[in-house]
Amino acid sequence: MKPESGRIHMTCLVGLVALILGSCTGPRTPDLPVMENGRVEVLRMEGGDWGYPTPFAHYPRGPGGFKMALIFDSLLERDETGLIPWLAESWEISDMGKTYVFTIRKGVIWHDGKPLTPDDVCFSFNYASKHAATWATVFGVIEQVETLGGNRVRVRVNEKGATLLYALGTCRIIPAHVWRGIENPRTYLAPEALIGTGPYRLTDYSQEHGTYRFEAFDRFWGPQPRVRVLEYRPVGEPILAFEKGEIDLTSVPPDLVPRYAGNPEFALVKSPAFWGYRLVFNMEKSPPLKNTRVRQSICLAINRDELVEKIARGAAVPGEAGILPPGHVMYHKPKITYDFDPAQAVRLLQDQGFHVADGQGEITGAPLLDFHLLISTQEVRMAELIKERLGQVGIMVHLISVDGKTRDARVRDGDYQMAIIGHGGWGQDADYLWSRFRENPSLSPSTSGRCGYLNPGLNVLLDKQHVALDPALRAKLVADIQEILAEDLPELALFYTADYTVYRPATYDGWMAMFDHHALSHSKLSYLDRKDGVH
Amino acid sequence: MKKLGRLTEYVITVLIILSINFFLPRMMPGDPFLFLSGDQGEQISAYSDEQIRQYKACYGLDQPIFRSYLSYLADLFRGRLGQSLYFNESVGHIVLRRLPWTVFLVCGAILFSTVLGTALGSLSAFYRNRLLDNVLYGFMMFFSEIPAFLIGLFFLFVFAASLGLFPLSGALTSFSPDRSVVQVLKDIIHHAVLPVAALSLTRLGGMYLLVRNIMISIIPKAYMRTARAKGLSRYRIFIRHGLRNALLPLTTRIFMSLGTLVGGAVLVENVFAYPGLGLMISQAVMVHDYPLIQGIFLVITLLVLSANLMSEVLYRVLDPRVKDGEG
C-alpha cells in the first residue's frame, strides 16, 4: 500500500530506476547461496507491514493473508489446476450441494505439539461464522457443523452453491484450545494466536520495520519444506534490492524486461493476467447507456490494444467482452468480438438516431452523447486516452478525478455515470459473474458497478451455474453467459495486467502460481517439496 | 497575566485542532471498511455488508457522531488514543513505535542542514560576489529546487546500489539479534545517513540563504568594523559578533521548519522504506483509519506547538529586549 501522493512519486521513481538501469550494462551477479539437493536455507523477499499473520488480524489489502496461510492450513489447498486435498483427505457433497462431509487427516499436530482433532475443525467453522475473518469465506454461510465418527466433519450450509466447496475448503483451521473464549479476534495478538498446523512458524515480526521471519515447522504433516527460513525485509526499490542480492524474487516493470530476458542466470515469468480494469456504466443515472448499441459503440471506439501498449506498456492482455480473462479456467471466446472500429461505432450510433461523427474523426453536429467518467488519480492517463477515442466518434467525456476511496464510495452509492475500477480477483471462480450481474450491487470489488442492467435470460443462466455441481454443465453455462455478456456489454473489461516476475533459478526454482491467483510468492506450495505429494 | 493569556491561547489552539482532527477525516467521502479497488497487482479482501456492520459496531462507528466526539475527548483525557481500524492495534503503540524514527530523521536533518547551512551561508557572505559565493549560491539554488524523493533516489542509486557504501532501505539490519548496543547504534546511523542527507539537502538551501542574507546585513554594521579594528581574529569576529546576531532568526527558522520537515519525511521514508510516522500518516489517510489519523495529527500538533513554545522561550533567553518589552 502506498499513499496517493506517494504513488505518483513512486511511479516517477520506478521510471527513473528504469532509465538509470536501462542505460547501464547488464545486471551484476552478487555471490549468493545456491540450492543443494533442491533445498535452500534462506529465501528473502520484499517485506512491508501486512499485519499480524492470524486469520483475523492481517490487513485486507496486500499479501498479509498469504503470509497467514503459511502458518494456518485449510481443509483444501490450491495448486496450478484447482483444489487439492490438504487437511481433509477426502470430501463428499450431498443434499444437492447443501451438505459437505470432510474426512480429516490423522496425525496432524499443532505447532504447540497438540493433535488436530475434528473438534478443532468444527470450532473453526463455528468461530468463523460468528467472527468474520479477514478472508471471510464462511461468514454467514454455515447452518450447522458436527463431528461424525471416523474423523469426519459434516457441514450444512444455508443455501446451495457451486462455490461453497471452495469457501469451506479455504477457511482457516484454528486450534480450539487457543481461541476458545477470545471475543475480539482482530485485536488478539498474543504469541499463541500464531499456533497453526502449517509448514511454517513465525519467529520474528516487526510492524514498524515491515519484517517477517518464518521457520519451517519440523513436525509438519505434509510435503517437506524446501526452504528452511523465509525472510521478508523492507525494500525501498525492489529491482535494486534484487540486483544486489538482498531479495531473491521481484516483479519487473515492463521497461526492464529486456534486461533479464534471455539471460540464463535469470528466469522471467509472465504471470496470469488476473488483475484488471473495467469501465462500469450507470444506466439509471445516464439513460442512453441503457441502449445496448451505445455500449457496443463505446466498446468499438475504445482501442484496448492501445491501452495495453501505452498504459500497461505491453504487460497486459486486452479486455474480453465476455469479462473472464483468457487465462481463466472457464474462459470461453465469445462469437461476437469488438475490434477497434470507430467507423462501425459511428454507424451504430447513427442507426440509433444519435447525431455523431462522420467516422473520420470529424464531428458533424453538436454531440448528443455526453458522459462524466469517474476515475481515481491513478487512472488519469488511461481516462485521457479513452476520452480522446470516444471524442473521435462524437461521444463527449468529462473526467472527474478523485482519490481512490472517494471513487469507491461514489461507485457503491451509484453516484456516477461511467467509472473505471481496477482490482484483482479476475481469476477466481466464475461465480463472480453472478454477483456482478445478478445480485444487487454490494461491496465486493467483483460486485460493484451494476446499475440499471437487467437481462432475465442471463439471470436464469447465472442462477443455474450458481448451483450447478457438475463441472461440465457449469462450464457450458458459464460459456453461454460469456456469450450474452459479450452481446450486452453491461460493463467493459479494459485490460488485465500480466506482471513479470524475475528470480535466479540457481538460488531457488520452486515457484508456482495458483490456478486462480497470479503471484508466485503467495502460494505456500512454492516452498514445499511437491514430489512428496499429498496423500 | 500575559503568561496566562499565552497558555490559554495554546489550550484553545489544541482544542480547535482536536476538533478538526476528529471531524475532518469523517467528512472525507468513503468508508474505512470499503474496498472496491486496489493498487495494481494487489490482492484485496472485500467485506460483506454484515461484516462491515459487525466491524462498525465493534469500533463504535455506528454511534451518532457527536456522541463519538465526546467519547473521543473523554478517552483522550484518560490518555487513550483509541484503536486503529486497519492496523488492529492501539494507536498509542503504533505512534510510539514509529515516532522515534521520524524524530531521529528530522532532528538529524535539522542539525545537519543548520550546521552546514550556517557555515556555507557565512562563507558566502564573507566572500560575497566572489567565485566561492557564486559557486555556492548556484549549487544551493540547484539542489533546493529538487524534490527530496529525487535526491533520495539519486543517493540510493549512487551510494547504496552502485558503490555499496550504505544500505538500500530500512532503519536497521533485519534479523540480526546478537549484537551489542554499540553495533546497533552504528547500524542505525549507517541506515540513517542517506535519508538524513536527502532530507537535509532540501532544507540546506533555505538555511544557507537565510544565514547568507543575515550575515550580509550584519557585516557592514559598525560593531563589526569595530571588532575588525580591534584586531580580533576573523574566527572570533565571525562567531562572537556575526553569528551571535544571526541566532534569533535562525532559531525561529529551525523551530518553524519542524512541520514542513515532517512533510518532507513522508517522501523520504517512502523511498528508503524508513519506518517512521511520515509513512504511516499517508497510509492512515489512504485507508481512512480515523483513530490513527487523529492520533498521528495530535502528536504532530503537540510537537509543532511545543516547538513554537520552545522558540518563544529561547527567544526570551537570547533576546532580553522581548522580556523587557513585555515588562
Short mmCIF file of C-alpha atoms in Angstrom, two decimals, chain A residues 50-208:
data_model
loop_
_atom_site.label_atom_id
_atom_site.label_comp_id
_atom_site.label_asym_id
_atom_site.label_seq_id
_atom_site.Cartn_x
_atom_site.Cartn_y
_atom_site.Cartn_z
CA TRP A 50 0.71 -6.50 6.11
CA GLY A 51 -0.47 -7.21 9.63
CA TYR A 52 -0.08 -9.82 12.32
CA PRO A 53 -0.49 -13.07 10.40
CA THR A 54 -3.54 -14.57 12.10
CA PRO A 55 -6.73 -15.23 10.10
CA PHE A 56 -8.37 -12.23 11.82
CA ALA A 57 -5.61 -9.64 12.20
CA HIS A 58 -3.86 -9.48 8.82
CA TYR A 59 -4.81 -6.49 6.71
CA PRO A 60 -7.47 -6.68 3.99
CA ARG A 61 -5.11 -5.20 1.39
CA GLY A 62 -1.90 -6.81 0.21
CA PRO A 63 -0.29 -10.18 0.77
CA GLY A 64 -0.90 -10.48 4.54
CA GLY A 65 -3.35 -13.33 4.01
CA PHE A 66 -0.78 -15.39 2.14
CA LYS A 67 1.70 -14.99 4.98
CA MET A 68 -1.03 -16.09 7.38
CA ALA A 69 -1.62 -19.16 5.17
CA LEU A 70 1.98 -20.28 5.74
CA ILE A 71 1.02 -20.80 9.39
CA PHE A 72 -2.63 -21.82 9.11
CA ASP A 73 -3.79 -24.67 6.92
CA SER A 74 -7.23 -25.14 5.46
CA LEU A 75 -9.10 -28.32 4.55
CA LEU A 76 -8.24 -27.88 0.86
CA GLU A 77 -5.37 -26.14 -0.90
CA ARG A 78 -4.98 -24.54 -4.34
CA ASP A 79 -2.42 -25.71 -6.88
CA GLU A 80 -1.99 -24.77 -10.55
CA THR A 81 -5.08 -26.65 -11.70
CA GLY A 82 -7.63 -26.47 -8.88
CA LEU A 83 -8.41 -27.56 -5.33
CA ILE A 84 -6.37 -30.41 -3.83
CA PRO A 85 -6.80 -32.36 -0.55
CA TRP A 86 -4.96 -30.78 2.37
CA LEU A 87 -6.13 -31.14 5.99
CA ALA A 88 -9.11 -33.00 4.55
CA GLU A 89 -8.08 -36.27 2.89
CA SER A 90 -11.38 -36.52 1.04
CA TRP A 91 -14.85 -34.99 0.89
CA GLU A 92 -18.37 -35.81 -0.21
CA ILE A 93 -21.09 -33.44 -1.34
CA SER A 94 -24.71 -34.44 -0.91
CA ASP A 95 -28.20 -32.99 -0.46
CA MET A 96 -27.91 -31.08 -3.77
CA GLY A 97 -24.86 -29.22 -2.52
CA LYS A 98 -26.16 -28.32 0.94
CA THR A 99 -24.20 -30.91 2.94
CA TYR A 100 -20.43 -31.42 2.91
CA VAL A 101 -18.64 -34.23 4.73
CA PHE A 102 -14.88 -33.85 5.13
CA THR A 103 -12.63 -36.66 6.32
CA ILE A 104 -9.92 -35.02 8.41
CA ARG A 105 -6.35 -36.20 8.05
CA LYS A 106 -4.91 -38.10 11.02
CA GLY A 107 -1.51 -37.43 12.52
CA VAL A 108 -1.61 -33.66 12.08
CA ILE A 109 -0.24 -31.70 15.03
CA TRP A 110 -0.42 -28.05 16.02
CA HIS A 111 2.76 -26.03 16.43
CA ASP A 112 2.44 -26.47 20.21
CA GLY A 113 2.51 -30.26 19.87
CA LYS A 114 -1.17 -30.98 20.47
CA PRO A 115 -3.01 -33.11 17.88
CA LEU A 116 -5.51 -31.65 15.45
CA THR A 117 -8.97 -33.13 16.03
CA PRO A 118 -12.30 -32.93 14.16
CA ASP A 119 -13.49 -30.78 17.08
CA ASP A 120 -10.92 -28.16 16.09
CA VAL A 121 -12.40 -28.14 12.59
CA CYS A 122 -15.94 -27.74 13.98
CA PHE A 123 -14.75 -24.98 16.29
CA SER A 124 -13.02 -23.17 13.41
CA PHE A 125 -16.18 -23.16 11.28
CA ASN A 126 -18.37 -22.04 14.16
CA TYR A 127 -15.91 -19.36 15.25
CA ALA A 128 -15.53 -18.01 11.69
CA SER A 129 -19.33 -17.91 11.40
CA LYS A 130 -19.55 -15.75 14.49
CA HIS A 131 -16.42 -13.62 14.00
CA ALA A 132 -15.61 -12.64 10.43
CA ALA A 133 -12.04 -13.44 9.43
CA THR A 134 -10.28 -11.02 7.09
CA TRP A 135 -10.72 -13.64 4.38
CA ALA A 136 -14.31 -14.23 5.45
CA THR A 137 -15.05 -17.25 3.30
CA VAL A 138 -17.73 -18.81 5.53
CA PHE A 139 -19.17 -15.82 7.40
CA GLY A 140 -22.96 -16.09 7.22
CA VAL A 141 -22.81 -19.30 5.20
CA ILE A 142 -22.95 -22.18 7.69
CA GLU A 143 -26.13 -23.58 9.22
CA GLN A 144 -24.72 -26.42 11.29
CA VAL A 145 -21.40 -28.20 11.89
CA GLU A 146 -21.00 -31.54 13.64
CA THR A 147 -18.46 -34.31 14.01
CA LEU A 148 -19.25 -37.77 12.74
CA GLY A 149 -17.35 -40.93 13.52
CA GLY A 150 -14.20 -41.84 11.64
CA ASN A 151 -12.56 -38.42 11.86
CA ARG A 152 -15.30 -36.90 9.75
CA VAL A 153 -16.95 -33.49 9.97
CA ARG A 154 -20.32 -32.66 8.45
CA VAL A 155 -21.14 -29.09 7.44
CA ARG A 156 -24.62 -27.98 6.44
CA VAL A 157 -24.90 -24.67 4.62
CA ASN A 158 -27.77 -22.18 4.32
CA GLU A 159 -28.03 -22.25 0.56
CA LYS A 160 -26.56 -24.49 -2.06
CA GLY A 161 -23.90 -23.01 -4.27
CA ALA A 162 -21.23 -24.17 -6.68
CA THR A 163 -18.52 -22.23 -4.85
CA LEU A 164 -19.23 -23.48 -1.34
CA LEU A 165 -16.66 -26.26 -1.50
CA TYR A 166 -14.06 -23.58 -2.24
CA ALA A 167 -15.40 -21.37 0.57
CA LEU A 168 -15.44 -24.17 3.15
CA GLY A 169 -12.21 -25.68 1.88
CA THR A 170 -10.22 -22.45 2.20
CA CYS A 171 -11.50 -21.47 5.67
CA ARG A 172 -8.52 -21.45 8.04
CA ILE A 173 -8.47 -24.09 10.77
CA ILE A 174 -7.54 -22.69 14.19
CA PRO A 175 -6.90 -24.52 17.50
CA ALA A 176 -9.94 -24.57 19.77
CA HIS A 177 -7.72 -24.74 22.87
CA VAL A 178 -6.24 -21.34 21.99
CA TRP A 179 -9.13 -19.39 20.50
CA ARG A 180 -11.99 -20.51 22.75
CA GLY A 181 -13.04 -17.51 24.84
CA ILE A 182 -11.42 -14.91 22.58
CA GLU A 183 -14.15 -12.35 21.96
CA ASN A 184 -12.28 -9.87 19.77
CA PRO A 185 -10.03 -11.86 17.44
CA ARG A 186 -8.91 -8.79 15.48
CA THR A 187 -7.03 -7.48 18.49
CA TYR A 188 -5.86 -10.85 19.80
CA LEU A 189 -2.14 -10.53 19.06
CA ALA A 190 -0.65 -12.92 21.63
CA PRO A 191 2.11 -15.34 20.56
CA GLU A 192 -0.34 -18.26 20.97
CA ALA A 193 -2.54 -16.72 18.30
CA LEU A 194 0.08 -17.90 15.82
CA ILE A 195 -0.31 -21.62 16.56
CA GLY A 196 -1.39 -23.38 13.40
CA THR A 197 -0.72 -26.64 11.61
CA GLY A 198 1.01 -25.09 8.59
CA PRO A 199 4.52 -25.72 7.29
CA TYR A 200 5.96 -22.53 8.80
CA ARG A 201 6.06 -20.79 12.16
CA LEU A 202 6.56 -17.07 12.65
CA THR A 203 9.77 -16.43 14.56
CA ASP A 204 10.12 -12.67 14.08
CA TYR A 205 7.73 -9.85 13.17
CA SER A 206 8.15 -6.11 13.35
CA GLN A 207 5.22 -3.96 12.35
CA GLU A 208 7.14 -0.70 12.01
#
